[in-house]
């Protein structure tokens, strides 16, 4: 199956926006805007600058919602409400550029560890509200599997799929690099066809290094074959630089053939 290959870099959120032109020059079909730092979408000046840059390229767009210091599963209600508000605001603004916004699940705080069932319920409540806003704006909010930090929700495919089950406006982003940090790449492979969105990058299985494909220990021959067989959406290469992304692009292009 064919897929469109985009680039994203969370390490660039404080950089001046001219770096984005290198994405198209490198041969990518789109850019996933990480809506943090200088790219937060609750700042009108940021929105104007990003919009002007997009309009001057041929890049397709997806967006990654803010996640720094937010927690959709916190038992502290004012923080929970603000976390939901920021994600919803991002979706509303991003809808003029895209129909896909990736969101992070919450995590268990010290209090949440005492009442994990309550934290799960709050995460579901957050997704219902986010999903309602997403539907109103023609967007699918894609919940992403998380890295190997014990407190995070949705590190394995069963929990990720269970969390989004029955929720309108909510899909899933499968992140192969994240899956590798918990040793679950093989467990995620049968579910790639269910993905609404995908992220790919490499690591050595211990931390979220965002290396170029082939520079870590993921079995990309197997992963790439499965992506090419069952996935036809946007495939986002996440990298520390456009140069690293270009190395990955050369490999990922072969998966859709």
mmCIF file of C-alpha atoms in Angstrom:
data_model
loop_
_atom_site.group_PDB
_atom_site.id
_atom_site.type_symbol
_atom_site.label_atom_id
_atom_site.label_comp_id
_atom_site.label_asym_id
_atom_site.label_seq_id
_atom_site.Cartn_x
_atom_site.Cartn_y
_atom_site.Cartn_z
ATOM 1 C CA UNK A 1 0.000 0.000 0.000
ATOM 2 C CA UNK A 2 1.155 3.577 -0.571
ATOM 3 C CA UNK A 3 1.517 6.164 2.163
ATOM 4 C CA UNK A 4 2.459 9.829 2.381
ATOM 5 C CA UNK A 5 5.659 10.593 4.264
ATOM 6 C CA UNK A 6 5.869 13.683 6.487
ATOM 7 C CA UNK A 7 8.577 15.004 8.812
ATOM 8 C CA UNK A 8 8.406 16.257 12.396
ATOM 9 C CA UNK A 9 10.944 17.391 14.982
ATOM 10 C CA UNK A 10 10.111 18.136 18.607
ATOM 11 C CA UNK A 11 13.692 19.398 19.037
ATOM 12 C CA UNK A 12 12.906 22.328 16.729
ATOM 13 C CA UNK A 13 10.008 23.890 18.675
ATOM 14 C CA UNK A 14 12.124 26.856 19.816
ATOM 15 C CA UNK A 15 13.835 27.371 16.443
ATOM 16 C CA UNK A 16 13.039 30.135 13.982
ATOM 17 C CA UNK A 17 10.603 28.799 11.364
ATOM 18 C CA UNK A 18 12.834 29.021 8.271
ATOM 19 C CA UNK A 19 14.043 25.446 8.955
ATOM 20 C CA UNK A 20 10.657 24.201 7.733
ATOM 21 C CA UNK A 21 11.520 24.961 4.103
ATOM 22 C CA UNK A 22 14.160 22.256 4.318
ATOM 23 C CA UNK A 23 11.416 19.656 4.804
ATOM 24 C CA UNK A 24 10.100 20.132 1.283
ATOM 25 C CA UNK A 25 13.607 20.457 -0.150
ATOM 26 C CA UNK A 26 14.479 17.077 1.409
ATOM 27 C CA UNK A 27 11.607 15.431 -0.488
ATOM 28 C CA UNK A 28 8.991 15.053 2.233
ATOM 29 C CA UNK A 29 5.330 15.456 1.327
ATOM 30 C CA UNK A 30 4.327 17.141 4.563
ATOM 31 C CA UNK A 31 5.140 18.564 7.981
ATOM 32 C CA UNK A 32 3.745 17.558 11.357
ATOM 33 C CA UNK A 33 3.635 20.743 13.414
ATOM 34 C CA UNK A 34 4.562 20.120 17.060
ATOM 35 C CA UNK A 35 2.324 22.701 18.739
ATOM 36 C CA UNK A 36 4.676 23.676 21.538
ATOM 37 C CA UNK A 37 7.285 26.368 22.141
ATOM 38 C CA UNK A 38 7.231 28.873 19.261
ATOM 39 C CA UNK A 39 4.572 26.750 17.552
ATOM 40 C CA UNK A 40 1.840 26.812 20.182
ATOM 41 C CA UNK A 41 -1.478 27.408 18.448
ATOM 42 C CA UNK A 42 -3.005 29.451 21.284
ATOM 43 C CA UNK A 43 -0.713 32.325 20.271
ATOM 44 C CA UNK A 44 -2.190 34.279 17.316
ATOM 45 C CA UNK A 45 1.243 35.442 16.143
ATOM 46 C CA UNK A 46 2.448 31.845 15.991
ATOM 47 C CA UNK A 47 -0.649 30.850 14.021
ATOM 48 C CA UNK A 48 -0.106 33.680 11.554
ATOM 49 C CA UNK A 49 3.563 32.821 11.048
ATOM 50 C CA UNK A 50 2.896 29.092 10.665
ATOM 51 C CA UNK A 51 -0.005 29.729 8.291
ATOM 52 C CA UNK A 52 2.092 31.995 6.067
ATOM 53 C CA UNK A 53 4.885 29.421 5.950
ATOM 54 C CA UNK A 54 2.488 26.597 5.061
ATOM 55 C CA UNK A 55 0.920 28.715 2.314
ATOM 56 C CA UNK A 56 4.353 29.284 0.741
ATOM 57 C CA UNK A 57 5.054 25.543 0.424
ATOM 58 C CA UNK A 58 3.335 22.498 -1.052
ATOM 59 C CA UNK A 59 3.533 20.602 2.246
ATOM 60 C CA UNK A 60 0.603 18.661 3.631
ATOM 61 C CA UNK A 61 0.031 19.219 7.352
ATOM 62 C CA UNK A 62 -0.694 17.194 10.451
ATOM 63 C CA UNK A 63 -0.353 18.498 14.012
ATOM 64 C CA UNK A 64 0.901 17.134 17.327
ATOM 65 C CA UNK A 65 -0.993 18.698 20.242
ATOM 66 C CA UNK A 66 0.914 20.206 23.198
ATOM 67 C CA UNK A 67 1.816 17.810 25.994
ATOM 68 C CA UNK A 68 4.418 19.511 28.206
ATOM 69 C CA UNK A 69 3.172 19.483 31.825
ATOM 70 C CA UNK A 70 -0.343 18.419 30.765
ATOM 71 C CA UNK A 71 -2.081 15.319 32.127
ATOM 72 C CA UNK A 72 -5.413 14.051 30.782
ATOM 73 C CA UNK A 73 -5.558 11.485 33.610
ATOM 74 C CA UNK A 74 -4.797 13.707 36.601
ATOM 75 C CA UNK A 75 -7.097 13.595 39.626
ATOM 76 C CA UNK A 76 -6.442 17.305 40.192
ATOM 77 C CA UNK A 77 -9.549 18.712 38.491
ATOM 78 C CA UNK A 78 -8.284 22.233 37.584
ATOM 79 C CA UNK A 79 -5.179 20.723 35.939
ATOM 80 C CA UNK A 80 -7.315 18.085 34.177
ATOM 81 C CA UNK A 81 -9.658 20.777 32.877
ATOM 82 C CA UNK A 82 -6.786 22.936 31.638
ATOM 83 C CA UNK A 83 -5.147 19.936 29.939
ATOM 84 C CA UNK A 84 -8.371 19.170 28.073
ATOM 85 C CA UNK A 85 -8.827 22.852 27.187
ATOM 86 C CA UNK A 86 -5.362 23.159 25.655
ATOM 87 C CA UNK A 87 -5.775 20.038 23.526
ATOM 88 C CA UNK A 88 -9.216 21.152 22.348
ATOM 89 C CA UNK A 89 -7.956 24.637 21.519
ATOM 90 C CA UNK A 90 -5.154 23.112 19.462
ATOM 91 C CA UNK A 91 -7.623 20.951 17.522
ATOM 92 C CA UNK A 92 -9.906 23.908 16.825
ATOM 93 C CA UNK A 93 -7.047 26.006 15.433
ATOM 94 C CA UNK A 94 -5.324 23.166 13.582
ATOM 95 C CA UNK A 95 -8.546 22.227 11.763
ATOM 96 C CA UNK A 96 -7.916 24.918 9.132
ATOM 97 C CA UNK A 97 -4.786 22.988 8.069
ATOM 98 C CA UNK A 98 -5.400 19.309 8.816
ATOM 99 C CA UNK A 99 -7.814 16.522 9.734
ATOM 100 C CA UNK A 100 -5.285 14.685 11.974
ATOM 101 C CA UNK A 101 -4.041 15.792 15.399
ATOM 102 C CA UNK A 102 -1.960 13.448 17.573
ATOM 103 C CA UNK A 103 -2.485 13.637 21.337
ATOM 104 C CA UNK A 104 -0.661 12.063 24.268
ATOM 105 C CA UNK A 105 -2.496 10.060 26.920
ATOM 106 C CA UNK A 106 -2.126 11.022 30.564
ATOM 107 C CA UNK A 107 -0.063 9.385 33.266
ATOM 108 C CA UNK A 108 -0.491 8.184 36.833
ATOM 109 C CA UNK A 109 0.495 10.794 39.403
ATOM 110 C CA UNK A 110 1.331 9.602 42.944
ATOM 111 C CA UNK A 111 -2.357 10.013 43.792
ATOM 112 C CA UNK A 112 -3.377 8.370 40.523
ATOM 113 C CA UNK A 113 -1.349 5.288 41.437
ATOM 114 C CA UNK A 114 -3.560 4.864 44.481
ATOM 115 C CA UNK A 115 -6.715 5.117 42.330
ATOM 116 C CA UNK A 116 -5.736 3.907 38.835
ATOM 117 C CA UNK A 117 -9.359 3.118 37.944
ATOM 118 C CA UNK A 118 -10.333 6.713 38.588
ATOM 119 C CA UNK A 119 -7.412 7.965 36.479
ATOM 120 C CA UNK A 120 -8.532 5.671 33.625
ATOM 121 C CA UNK A 121 -12.084 7.046 33.866
ATOM 122 C CA UNK A 122 -10.815 10.630 33.774
ATOM 123 C CA UNK A 123 -8.727 9.847 30.697
ATOM 124 C CA UNK A 124 -11.851 8.432 29.011
ATOM 125 C CA UNK A 125 -13.843 11.511 30.029
ATOM 126 C CA UNK A 126 -11.117 13.738 28.555
ATOM 127 C CA UNK A 127 -11.206 11.798 25.286
ATOM 128 C CA UNK A 128 -14.993 12.084 25.052
ATOM 129 C CA UNK A 129 -14.742 15.857 25.327
ATOM 130 C CA UNK A 130 -11.780 16.049 22.939
ATOM 131 C CA UNK A 131 -13.543 13.736 20.499
ATOM 132 C CA UNK A 132 -16.657 15.905 20.513
ATOM 133 C CA UNK A 133 -14.586 18.982 19.610
ATOM 134 C CA UNK A 134 -12.689 16.995 16.986
ATOM 135 C CA UNK A 135 -15.907 15.869 15.279
ATOM 136 C CA UNK A 136 -17.251 19.436 15.288
ATOM 137 C CA UNK A 137 -14.105 20.572 13.442
ATOM 138 C CA UNK A 138 -13.697 17.667 11.016
ATOM 139 C CA UNK A 139 -10.621 16.293 12.794
ATOM 140 C CA UNK A 140 -9.634 12.884 14.147
ATOM 141 C CA UNK A 141 -7.728 13.172 17.425
ATOM 142 C CA UNK A 142 -5.229 10.299 17.408
ATOM 143 C CA UNK A 143 -4.184 8.906 20.799
ATOM 144 C CA UNK A 144 -0.535 7.816 20.757
ATOM 145 C CA UNK A 145 1.095 4.816 22.443
ATOM 146 C CA UNK A 146 3.677 5.933 24.947
ATOM 147 C CA UNK A 147 7.312 5.317 25.879
ATOM 148 C CA UNK A 148 8.722 2.964 28.484
ATOM 149 C CA UNK A 149 7.946 5.077 31.535
ATOM 150 C CA UNK A 150 5.847 3.035 33.961
ATOM 151 C CA UNK A 151 3.510 5.877 34.904
ATOM 152 C CA UNK A 152 2.250 6.498 31.354
ATOM 153 C CA UNK A 153 -1.041 5.051 30.201
ATOM 154 C CA UNK A 154 -1.344 3.330 26.796
ATOM 155 C CA UNK A 155 2.090 1.755 26.503
ATOM 156 C CA UNK A 156 0.723 -1.518 25.112
ATOM 157 C CA UNK A 157 -1.700 -2.105 22.212
ATOM 158 C CA UNK A 158 -4.493 -3.570 24.316
ATOM 159 C CA UNK A 159 -4.650 -0.542 26.606
ATOM 160 C CA UNK A 160 -4.384 1.898 23.689
ATOM 161 C CA UNK A 161 -7.206 0.212 21.772
ATOM 162 C CA UNK A 162 -9.292 -0.210 24.913
ATOM 163 C CA UNK A 163 -8.936 3.461 25.771
ATOM 164 C CA UNK A 164 -10.322 4.671 22.430
ATOM 165 C CA UNK A 165 -12.993 2.002 22.020
ATOM 166 C CA UNK A 166 -16.432 3.448 21.315
ATOM 167 C CA UNK A 167 -15.256 7.068 21.307
ATOM 168 C CA UNK A 168 -16.346 9.202 18.360
ATOM 169 C CA UNK A 169 -13.684 11.454 16.868
ATOM 170 C CA UNK A 170 -10.811 9.507 18.446
ATOM 171 C CA UNK A 171 -8.338 7.330 16.521
ATOM 172 C CA UNK A 172 -4.856 6.030 17.288
ATOM 173 C CA UNK A 173 -1.309 7.008 16.385
ATOM 174 C CA UNK A 174 1.014 4.014 16.482
ATOM 175 C CA UNK A 175 4.570 5.118 17.250
ATOM 176 C CA UNK A 176 7.058 2.354 16.447
ATOM 177 C CA UNK A 177 9.909 4.065 18.299
ATOM 178 C CA UNK A 178 7.802 4.325 21.464
ATOM 179 C CA UNK A 179 6.791 0.672 21.131
ATOM 180 C CA UNK A 180 10.458 -0.352 21.024
ATOM 181 C CA UNK A 181 11.202 1.354 24.363
ATOM 182 C CA UNK A 182 8.761 -1.073 26.019
ATOM 183 C CA UNK A 183 9.807 -4.085 23.943
ATOM 184 C CA UNK A 184 6.451 -4.306 22.187
ATOM 185 C CA UNK A 185 7.127 -3.655 18.497
ATOM 186 C CA UNK A 186 6.072 -7.206 17.653
ATOM 187 C CA UNK A 187 2.887 -6.828 19.719
ATOM 188 C CA UNK A 188 1.940 -3.662 17.820
ATOM 189 C CA UNK A 189 2.561 -5.066 14.330
ATOM 190 C CA UNK A 190 -0.800 -6.896 14.049
ATOM 191 C CA UNK A 191 -2.578 -3.610 14.822
ATOM 192 C CA UNK A 192 -0.877 -1.352 12.253
ATOM 193 C CA UNK A 193 -3.873 -1.696 9.949
ATOM 194 C CA UNK A 194 -6.021 -0.105 12.680
ATOM 195 C CA UNK A 195 -3.804 2.991 12.913
ATOM 196 C CA UNK A 196 -5.265 6.339 11.936
ATOM 197 C CA UNK A 197 -1.775 7.840 11.910
ATOM 198 C CA UNK A 198 1.815 6.620 12.382
ATOM 199 C CA UNK A 199 5.166 7.845 13.715
ATOM 200 C CA UNK A 200 8.488 6.146 12.946
ATOM 201 C CA UNK A 201 11.986 6.687 14.346
ATOM 202 C CA UNK A 202 14.693 4.475 15.819
ATOM 203 C CA UNK A 203 16.292 3.848 19.221
ATOM 204 C CA UNK A 204 18.155 1.154 21.149
ATOM 205 C CA UNK A 205 15.163 0.044 23.198
ATOM 206 C CA UNK A 206 16.050 1.979 26.348
ATOM 207 C CA UNK A 207 14.977 5.576 25.706
ATOM 208 C CA UNK A 208 13.167 7.712 23.127
ATOM 209 C CA UNK A 209 16.259 8.735 21.153
ATOM 210 C CA UNK A 210 14.520 9.744 17.876
ATOM 211 C CA UNK A 211 17.363 8.347 15.771
ATOM 212 C CA UNK A 212 17.317 7.960 12.004
ATOM 213 C CA UNK A 213 15.882 4.652 10.798
ATOM 214 C CA UNK A 214 18.598 2.015 10.894
ATOM 215 C CA UNK A 215 20.691 3.718 13.585
ATOM 216 C CA UNK A 216 19.020 1.836 16.446
ATOM 217 C CA UNK A 217 17.934 -1.768 16.999
ATOM 218 C CA UNK A 218 14.401 -1.926 15.556
ATOM 219 C CA UNK A 219 13.871 -4.661 12.941
ATOM 220 C CA UNK A 220 12.864 -2.270 10.160
ATOM 221 C CA UNK A 221 12.805 -4.949 7.498
ATOM 222 C CA UNK A 222 9.926 -6.618 9.292
ATOM 223 C CA UNK A 223 8.233 -3.378 10.384
ATOM 224 C CA UNK A 224 8.555 -1.766 6.953
ATOM 225 C CA UNK A 225 7.131 -4.827 5.247
ATOM 226 C CA UNK A 226 4.038 -4.718 7.488
ATOM 227 C CA UNK A 227 3.580 -0.966 7.057
ATOM 228 C CA UNK A 228 3.768 -1.388 3.295
ATOM 229 C CA UNK A 229 1.264 -4.251 3.413
ATOM 230 C CA UNK A 230 -1.520 -2.750 5.543
ATOM 231 C CA UNK A 231 -1.066 1.001 6.092
ATOM 232 C CA UNK A 232 -1.989 3.757 3.643
ATOM 233 C CA UNK A 233 -2.180 6.926 5.742
ATOM 234 C CA UNK A 234 0.345 9.598 6.671
ATOM 235 C CA UNK A 235 3.625 8.221 7.969
ATOM 236 C CA UNK A 236 5.537 10.786 10.039
ATOM 237 C CA UNK A 237 9.293 10.415 10.356
ATOM 238 C CA UNK A 238 10.313 12.035 13.627
ATOM 239 C CA UNK A 239 13.919 13.184 13.770
ATOM 240 C CA UNK A 240 16.325 15.491 15.517
ATOM 241 C CA UNK A 241 17.082 17.276 12.248
ATOM 242 C CA UNK A 242 15.923 17.351 8.638
ATOM 243 C CA UNK A 243 19.234 15.722 7.678
ATOM 244 C CA UNK A 244 18.459 12.760 9.948
ATOM 245 C CA UNK A 245 14.952 12.708 8.520
ATOM 246 C CA UNK A 246 16.293 12.521 4.984
ATOM 247 C CA UNK A 247 18.257 9.375 5.894
ATOM 248 C CA UNK A 248 15.034 7.792 7.137
ATOM 249 C CA UNK A 249 13.063 8.974 4.108
ATOM 250 C CA UNK A 250 15.293 7.040 1.717
ATOM 251 C CA UNK A 251 14.414 3.824 3.565
ATOM 252 C CA UNK A 252 10.721 4.513 4.200
ATOM 253 C CA UNK A 253 10.057 5.234 0.538
ATOM 254 C CA UNK A 254 10.736 1.603 -0.198
ATOM 255 C CA UNK A 255 7.982 0.349 2.130
ATOM 256 C CA UNK A 256 5.145 1.408 -0.124
ATOM 257 C CA UNK A 257 6.425 -0.397 -3.210
#
